[in-house]
């Protein structure tokens, strides 16, 4: 149980275009979904926290107009990278907390999306 | 605010040898503690977690970790490492009042020599 999927697993886009990444909790309802960015050989950097039906909370330094997050349902959150540039190339990982579990920080992670902007 | 330190950036062990990965946290109360493993190009998989109770917790793949309040540590151990254990390991701390957020350490890269 507690499976999180991400789509696509990898994507290449041209500079200036936008790309959408989906994060789905497959067998549970997610109270909260998190979006992380990970650079090679580094830890996860939390970008934003999203709750169903409300605006995402962005971490300091993350451009909310560039990284649009929509959390339309208890099982789906999307991250749209707008006007992508090569420096946005990275590994993006989402995670979710189970609505049926006590709030503990335990997160279920998706497999990640490799974004390359050319 | 809580913080997590993983003092070892890179550890190399021989296959069959024992392993200990260190994790120290900073938080005023008892935190929730986690160890995750990440293979290259993959998401994170939960190895084990500590919420309360027995301070020695067992996880998947033969891993265990011990919560030591006096040392603010939550070290991960495995008695005999397999080549497939080579990966990145992250320690994380969560707190009840933090809306489910966790703070992650910088990770330890484990290399297993044949």
mmCIF file of C-alpha atoms in Angstrom:
data_model
loop_
_atom_site.group_PDB
_atom_site.id
_atom_site.type_symbol
_atom_site.label_atom_id
_atom_site.label_comp_id
_atom_site.label_asym_id
_atom_site.label_seq_id
_atom_site.Cartn_x
_atom_site.Cartn_y
_atom_site.Cartn_z
ATOM 1 C CA UNK A 1 0.000 0.000 0.000
ATOM 2 C CA UNK A 2 0.816 3.723 0.091
ATOM 3 C CA UNK A 3 1.998 4.036 -3.487
ATOM 4 C CA UNK A 4 2.706 7.365 -5.114
ATOM 5 C CA UNK A 5 3.183 7.678 -8.844
ATOM 6 C CA UNK A 6 4.664 10.448 -10.918
ATOM 7 C CA UNK A 7 4.223 11.157 -14.581
ATOM 8 C CA UNK A 8 6.221 11.530 -16.672
ATOM 9 C CA UNK A 9 9.305 9.789 -15.319
ATOM 10 C CA UNK A 10 11.483 11.878 -17.567
ATOM 11 C CA UNK A 11 10.867 14.781 -19.903
ATOM 12 C CA UNK A 12 12.925 16.915 -22.246
ATOM 13 C CA UNK A 13 11.603 20.315 -23.209
ATOM 14 C CA UNK A 14 12.861 23.351 -25.021
ATOM 15 C CA UNK A 15 13.765 26.541 -23.252
ATOM 16 C CA UNK A 16 10.758 28.839 -22.901
ATOM 17 C CA UNK A 17 8.127 26.127 -22.882
ATOM 18 C CA UNK A 18 6.139 24.845 -19.920
ATOM 19 C CA UNK A 19 6.002 21.331 -18.590
ATOM 20 C CA UNK A 20 3.552 19.699 -16.202
ATOM 21 C CA UNK A 21 4.414 16.921 -13.775
ATOM 22 C CA UNK A 22 1.686 14.884 -12.116
ATOM 23 C CA UNK A 23 1.821 13.280 -8.696
ATOM 24 C CA UNK A 24 -0.833 10.773 -7.696
ATOM 25 C CA UNK A 25 -1.494 8.791 -4.541
ATOM 26 C CA UNK A 26 -2.795 5.504 -5.884
ATOM 27 C CA UNK A 27 -4.224 3.730 -2.863
ATOM 28 C CA UNK A 28 -4.726 6.394 -0.243
ATOM 29 C CA UNK A 29 -5.999 9.912 0.112
ATOM 30 C CA UNK A 30 -3.271 12.438 0.640
ATOM 31 C CA UNK A 31 -3.686 15.138 3.252
ATOM 32 C CA UNK A 32 -0.693 16.961 1.983
ATOM 33 C CA UNK A 33 1.623 16.639 -0.957
ATOM 34 C CA UNK A 34 5.135 17.950 -1.076
ATOM 35 C CA UNK A 35 7.296 18.881 -4.021
ATOM 36 C CA UNK A 36 11.040 18.557 -3.817
ATOM 37 C CA UNK A 37 13.893 19.332 -6.103
ATOM 38 C CA UNK A 38 17.078 17.344 -5.979
ATOM 39 C CA UNK A 39 20.373 18.231 -7.593
ATOM 40 C CA UNK A 40 22.931 15.509 -8.321
ATOM 41 C CA UNK A 41 24.581 14.119 -5.206
ATOM 42 C CA UNK A 42 22.552 16.432 -2.978
ATOM 43 C CA UNK A 43 19.703 16.150 -0.562
ATOM 44 C CA UNK A 44 16.105 16.990 -1.230
ATOM 45 C CA UNK A 45 15.171 20.640 -1.281
ATOM 46 C CA UNK A 46 11.572 21.262 -0.322
ATOM 47 C CA UNK A 47 9.936 23.585 -2.834
ATOM 48 C CA UNK A 48 6.355 23.726 -1.660
ATOM 49 C CA UNK A 49 3.633 22.103 0.349
ATOM 50 C CA UNK A 50 0.185 21.681 -1.110
ATOM 51 C CA UNK A 51 -3.127 20.780 0.439
ATOM 52 C CA UNK A 52 -6.204 19.798 -1.501
ATOM 53 C CA UNK A 53 -8.361 22.758 -2.375
ATOM 54 C CA UNK A 54 -6.038 25.437 -1.078
ATOM 55 C CA UNK A 55 -3.084 27.397 -2.344
ATOM 56 C CA UNK A 56 0.333 25.880 -2.047
ATOM 57 C CA UNK A 57 2.796 27.155 0.509
ATOM 58 C CA UNK A 58 6.142 27.858 -1.080
ATOM 59 C CA UNK A 59 9.481 27.730 0.647
ATOM 60 C CA UNK A 60 11.586 30.831 0.769
ATOM 61 C CA UNK A 61 13.377 31.498 -2.484
ATOM 62 C CA UNK A 62 11.060 29.408 -4.650
ATOM 63 C CA UNK A 63 9.331 31.428 -7.366
ATOM 64 C CA UNK A 64 5.632 30.688 -7.109
ATOM 65 C CA UNK A 65 4.936 32.147 -10.546
ATOM 66 C CA UNK A 66 7.473 29.858 -12.093
ATOM 67 C CA UNK A 67 6.573 26.685 -10.272
ATOM 68 C CA UNK A 68 2.792 26.469 -10.321
ATOM 69 C CA UNK A 69 1.262 23.893 -8.048
ATOM 70 C CA UNK A 70 -2.314 22.720 -8.271
ATOM 71 C CA UNK A 71 -3.816 20.238 -5.829
ATOM 72 C CA UNK A 72 -7.190 19.556 -7.350
ATOM 73 C CA UNK A 73 -8.133 16.426 -5.442
ATOM 74 C CA UNK A 74 -7.074 14.269 -2.510
ATOM 75 C CA UNK A 75 -5.111 12.058 -4.871
ATOM 76 C CA UNK A 76 -3.613 14.426 -7.431
ATOM 77 C CA UNK A 77 -1.188 17.318 -7.356
ATOM 78 C CA UNK A 78 0.527 18.873 -10.343
ATOM 79 C CA UNK A 79 3.665 20.941 -10.679
ATOM 80 C CA UNK A 80 3.983 23.105 -13.770
ATOM 81 C CA UNK A 81 7.353 24.568 -14.588
ATOM 82 C CA UNK A 82 6.583 27.661 -16.639
ATOM 83 C CA UNK A 83 8.914 29.222 -19.161
ATOM 84 C CA UNK A 84 11.508 26.605 -18.395
ATOM 85 C CA UNK A 85 15.201 27.397 -18.632
ATOM 86 C CA UNK A 86 18.219 25.092 -18.585
ATOM 87 C CA UNK A 87 18.833 25.936 -14.928
ATOM 88 C CA UNK A 88 15.457 24.366 -14.122
ATOM 89 C CA UNK A 89 16.832 21.011 -15.212
ATOM 90 C CA UNK A 90 16.692 18.786 -12.179
ATOM 91 C CA UNK A 91 15.132 15.768 -10.544
ATOM 92 C CA UNK A 92 11.703 16.599 -9.137
ATOM 93 C CA UNK A 93 10.203 14.346 -6.499
ATOM 94 C CA UNK A 94 6.786 14.489 -4.923
ATOM 95 C CA UNK A 95 5.627 12.903 -1.710
ATOM 96 C CA UNK A 96 2.363 12.585 0.156
ATOM 97 C CA UNK A 97 1.139 12.039 3.668
ATOM 98 C CA UNK A 98 -1.718 9.670 4.350
ATOM 99 C CA UNK A 99 -4.950 11.330 5.396
ATOM 100 C CA UNK A 100 -5.806 8.258 7.436
ATOM 101 C CA UNK A 101 -2.623 8.384 9.506
ATOM 102 C CA UNK A 102 -1.658 10.746 12.352
ATOM 103 C CA UNK A 103 0.499 13.709 11.319
ATOM 104 C CA UNK A 104 4.010 12.479 11.908
ATOM 105 C CA UNK A 105 6.034 13.588 8.937
ATOM 106 C CA UNK A 106 5.986 10.135 7.371
ATOM 107 C CA UNK A 107 5.878 10.631 3.656
ATOM 108 C CA UNK A 108 5.395 8.328 0.718
ATOM 109 C CA UNK A 109 7.553 9.264 -2.217
ATOM 110 C CA UNK A 110 7.007 9.111 -5.913
ATOM 111 C CA UNK A 111 9.733 7.749 -8.179
ATOM 112 C CA UNK A 112 10.729 11.203 -9.373
ATOM 113 C CA UNK A 113 10.718 13.046 -12.686
ATOM 114 C CA UNK A 114 13.904 13.928 -14.511
ATOM 115 C CA UNK A 115 13.470 17.259 -16.290
ATOM 116 C CA UNK A 116 15.979 18.352 -18.905
ATOM 117 C CA UNK A 117 15.575 21.764 -20.502
ATOM 118 C CA UNK A 118 17.515 22.288 -23.725
ATOM 119 C CA UNK B 1 13.365 24.517 14.249
ATOM 120 C CA UNK B 2 14.576 20.984 13.916
ATOM 121 C CA UNK B 3 17.711 19.969 12.067
ATOM 122 C CA UNK B 4 19.400 16.752 11.024
ATOM 123 C CA UNK B 5 23.083 16.025 10.613
ATOM 124 C CA UNK B 6 24.544 13.055 8.833
ATOM 125 C CA UNK B 7 28.262 13.391 9.571
ATOM 126 C CA UNK B 8 29.450 10.897 6.972
ATOM 127 C CA UNK B 9 29.114 12.023 3.379
ATOM 128 C CA UNK B 10 30.464 8.795 1.944
ATOM 129 C CA UNK B 11 31.055 5.382 3.476
ATOM 130 C CA UNK B 12 32.629 2.353 1.844
ATOM 131 C CA UNK B 13 32.258 -1.122 3.301
ATOM 132 C CA UNK B 14 33.057 -4.571 2.052
ATOM 133 C CA UNK B 15 30.245 -6.926 1.211
ATOM 134 C CA UNK B 16 29.388 -8.985 4.253
ATOM 135 C CA UNK B 17 30.760 -6.420 6.674
ATOM 136 C CA UNK B 18 28.633 -4.593 9.203
ATOM 137 C CA UNK B 19 27.373 -1.085 8.617
ATOM 138 C CA UNK B 20 26.498 1.874 10.770
ATOM 139 C CA UNK B 21 25.298 5.183 9.360
ATOM 140 C CA UNK B 22 25.154 8.055 11.780
ATOM 141 C CA UNK B 23 22.356 10.542 12.242
ATOM 142 C CA UNK B 24 22.063 13.292 14.818
ATOM 143 C CA UNK B 25 19.099 15.545 15.211
ATOM 144 C CA UNK B 26 18.280 18.728 16.982
ATOM 145 C CA UNK B 27 14.814 19.198 18.390
ATOM 146 C CA UNK B 28 13.449 20.180 21.771
ATOM 147 C CA UNK B 29 11.020 17.313 22.192
ATOM 148 C CA UNK B 30 10.870 13.731 20.997
ATOM 149 C CA UNK B 31 10.737 13.815 17.238
ATOM 150 C CA UNK B 32 9.538 11.311 14.737
ATOM 151 C CA UNK B 33 12.558 9.810 13.030
ATOM 152 C CA UNK B 34 12.941 8.158 9.670
ATOM 153 C CA UNK B 35 15.532 6.521 7.496
ATOM 154 C CA UNK B 36 15.012 6.478 3.748
ATOM 155 C CA UNK B 37 17.037 4.880 0.983
ATOM 156 C CA UNK B 38 17.354 6.194 -2.552
ATOM 157 C CA UNK B 39 18.770 4.267 -5.485
ATOM 158 C CA UNK B 40 20.113 6.308 -8.420
ATOM 159 C CA UNK B 41 17.368 7.980 -10.395
ATOM 160 C CA UNK B 42 14.675 6.772 -8.024
ATOM 161 C CA UNK B 43 12.455 8.191 -5.346
ATOM 162 C CA UNK B 44 12.926 7.516 -1.651
ATOM 163 C CA UNK B 45 11.879 4.320 0.076
ATOM 164 C CA UNK B 46 11.184 4.203 3.799
ATOM 165 C CA UNK B 47 13.490 1.784 5.615
ATOM 166 C CA UNK B 48 12.184 2.308 9.115
ATOM 167 C CA UNK B 49 10.660 4.832 11.470
ATOM 168 C CA UNK B 50 10.557 5.674 15.149
ATOM 169 C CA UNK B 51 7.516 7.263 16.719
ATOM 170 C CA UNK B 52 7.595 6.059 20.322
ATOM 171 C CA UNK B 53 8.099 2.966 22.464
ATOM 172 C CA UNK B 54 10.938 0.530 21.907
ATOM 173 C CA UNK B 55 14.006 2.528 20.986
ATOM 174 C CA UNK B 56 15.377 -0.219 18.758
ATOM 175 C CA UNK B 57 13.341 -0.387 15.590
ATOM 176 C CA UNK B 58 13.491 -2.966 12.876
ATOM 177 C CA UNK B 59 13.040 -2.093 9.263
ATOM 178 C CA UNK B 60 13.008 -3.654 5.868
ATOM 179 C CA UNK B 61 15.969 -5.296 4.161
ATOM 180 C CA UNK B 62 17.553 -6.285 7.461
ATOM 181 C CA UNK B 63 18.138 -2.741 8.708
ATOM 182 C CA UNK B 64 17.629 -1.548 12.250
ATOM 183 C CA UNK B 65 18.093 1.755 14.022
ATOM 184 C CA UNK B 66 18.381 2.770 17.624
ATOM 185 C CA UNK B 67 16.984 5.984 19.060
ATOM 186 C CA UNK B 68 19.221 7.383 21.792
ATOM 187 C CA UNK B 69 17.652 10.397 23.387
ATOM 188 C CA UNK B 70 20.704 11.250 25.462
ATOM 189 C CA UNK B 71 22.825 11.489 22.338
ATOM 190 C CA UNK B 72 20.131 12.889 20.052
ATOM 191 C CA UNK B 73 21.006 10.129 17.631
ATOM 192 C CA UNK B 74 19.231 7.663 15.426
ATOM 193 C CA UNK B 75 21.932 5.549 13.827
ATOM 194 C CA UNK B 76 21.158 3.006 11.161
ATOM 195 C CA UNK B 77 22.762 -0.426 11.296
ATOM 196 C CA UNK B 78 22.954 -3.610 9.322
ATOM 197 C CA UNK B 79 24.959 -6.645 10.435
ATOM 198 C CA UNK B 80 25.939 -7.822 6.959
ATOM 199 C CA UNK B 81 25.874 -5.580 3.928
ATOM 200 C CA UNK B 82 24.900 -6.832 0.488
ATOM 201 C CA UNK B 83 26.074 -5.312 -2.785
ATOM 202 C CA UNK B 84 22.494 -4.247 -3.488
ATOM 203 C CA UNK B 85 22.584 -1.975 -0.433
ATOM 204 C CA UNK B 86 24.762 0.499 -2.315
ATOM 205 C CA UNK B 87 22.640 3.648 -2.440
ATOM 206 C CA UNK B 88 22.059 7.035 -0.847
ATOM 207 C CA UNK B 89 20.659 7.044 2.668
ATOM 208 C CA UNK B 90 18.741 9.911 4.200
ATOM 209 C CA UNK B 91 17.827 10.458 7.807
ATOM 210 C CA UNK B 92 14.812 12.682 8.456
ATOM 211 C CA UNK B 93 13.001 14.152 11.423
ATOM 212 C CA UNK B 94 9.329 15.047 11.552
ATOM 213 C CA UNK B 95 7.395 16.875 14.190
ATOM 214 C CA UNK B 96 3.720 16.637 14.988
ATOM 215 C CA UNK B 97 3.066 20.328 14.733
ATOM 216 C CA UNK B 98 4.796 20.829 11.424
ATOM 217 C CA UNK B 99 1.946 19.901 9.100
ATOM 218 C CA UNK B 100 3.595 16.679 8.094
ATOM 219 C CA UNK B 101 6.856 18.253 6.992
ATOM 220 C CA UNK B 102 10.106 16.459 7.493
ATOM 221 C CA UNK B 103 13.601 17.851 7.620
ATOM 222 C CA UNK B 104 16.162 15.765 5.789
ATOM 223 C CA UNK B 105 19.853 15.305 6.368
ATOM 224 C CA UNK B 106 22.273 15.761 3.514
ATOM 225 C CA UNK B 107 22.538 12.045 2.957
ATOM 226 C CA UNK B 108 25.244 9.397 3.131
ATOM 227 C CA UNK B 109 26.407 7.592 0.030
ATOM 228 C CA UNK B 110 27.127 3.933 0.655
ATOM 229 C CA UNK B 111 29.540 2.087 -1.603
ATOM 230 C CA UNK B 112 29.877 -1.671 -1.223
ATOM 231 C CA UNK B 113 33.138 -3.311 -2.249
ATOM 232 C CA UNK B 114 33.000 -6.878 -3.529
#
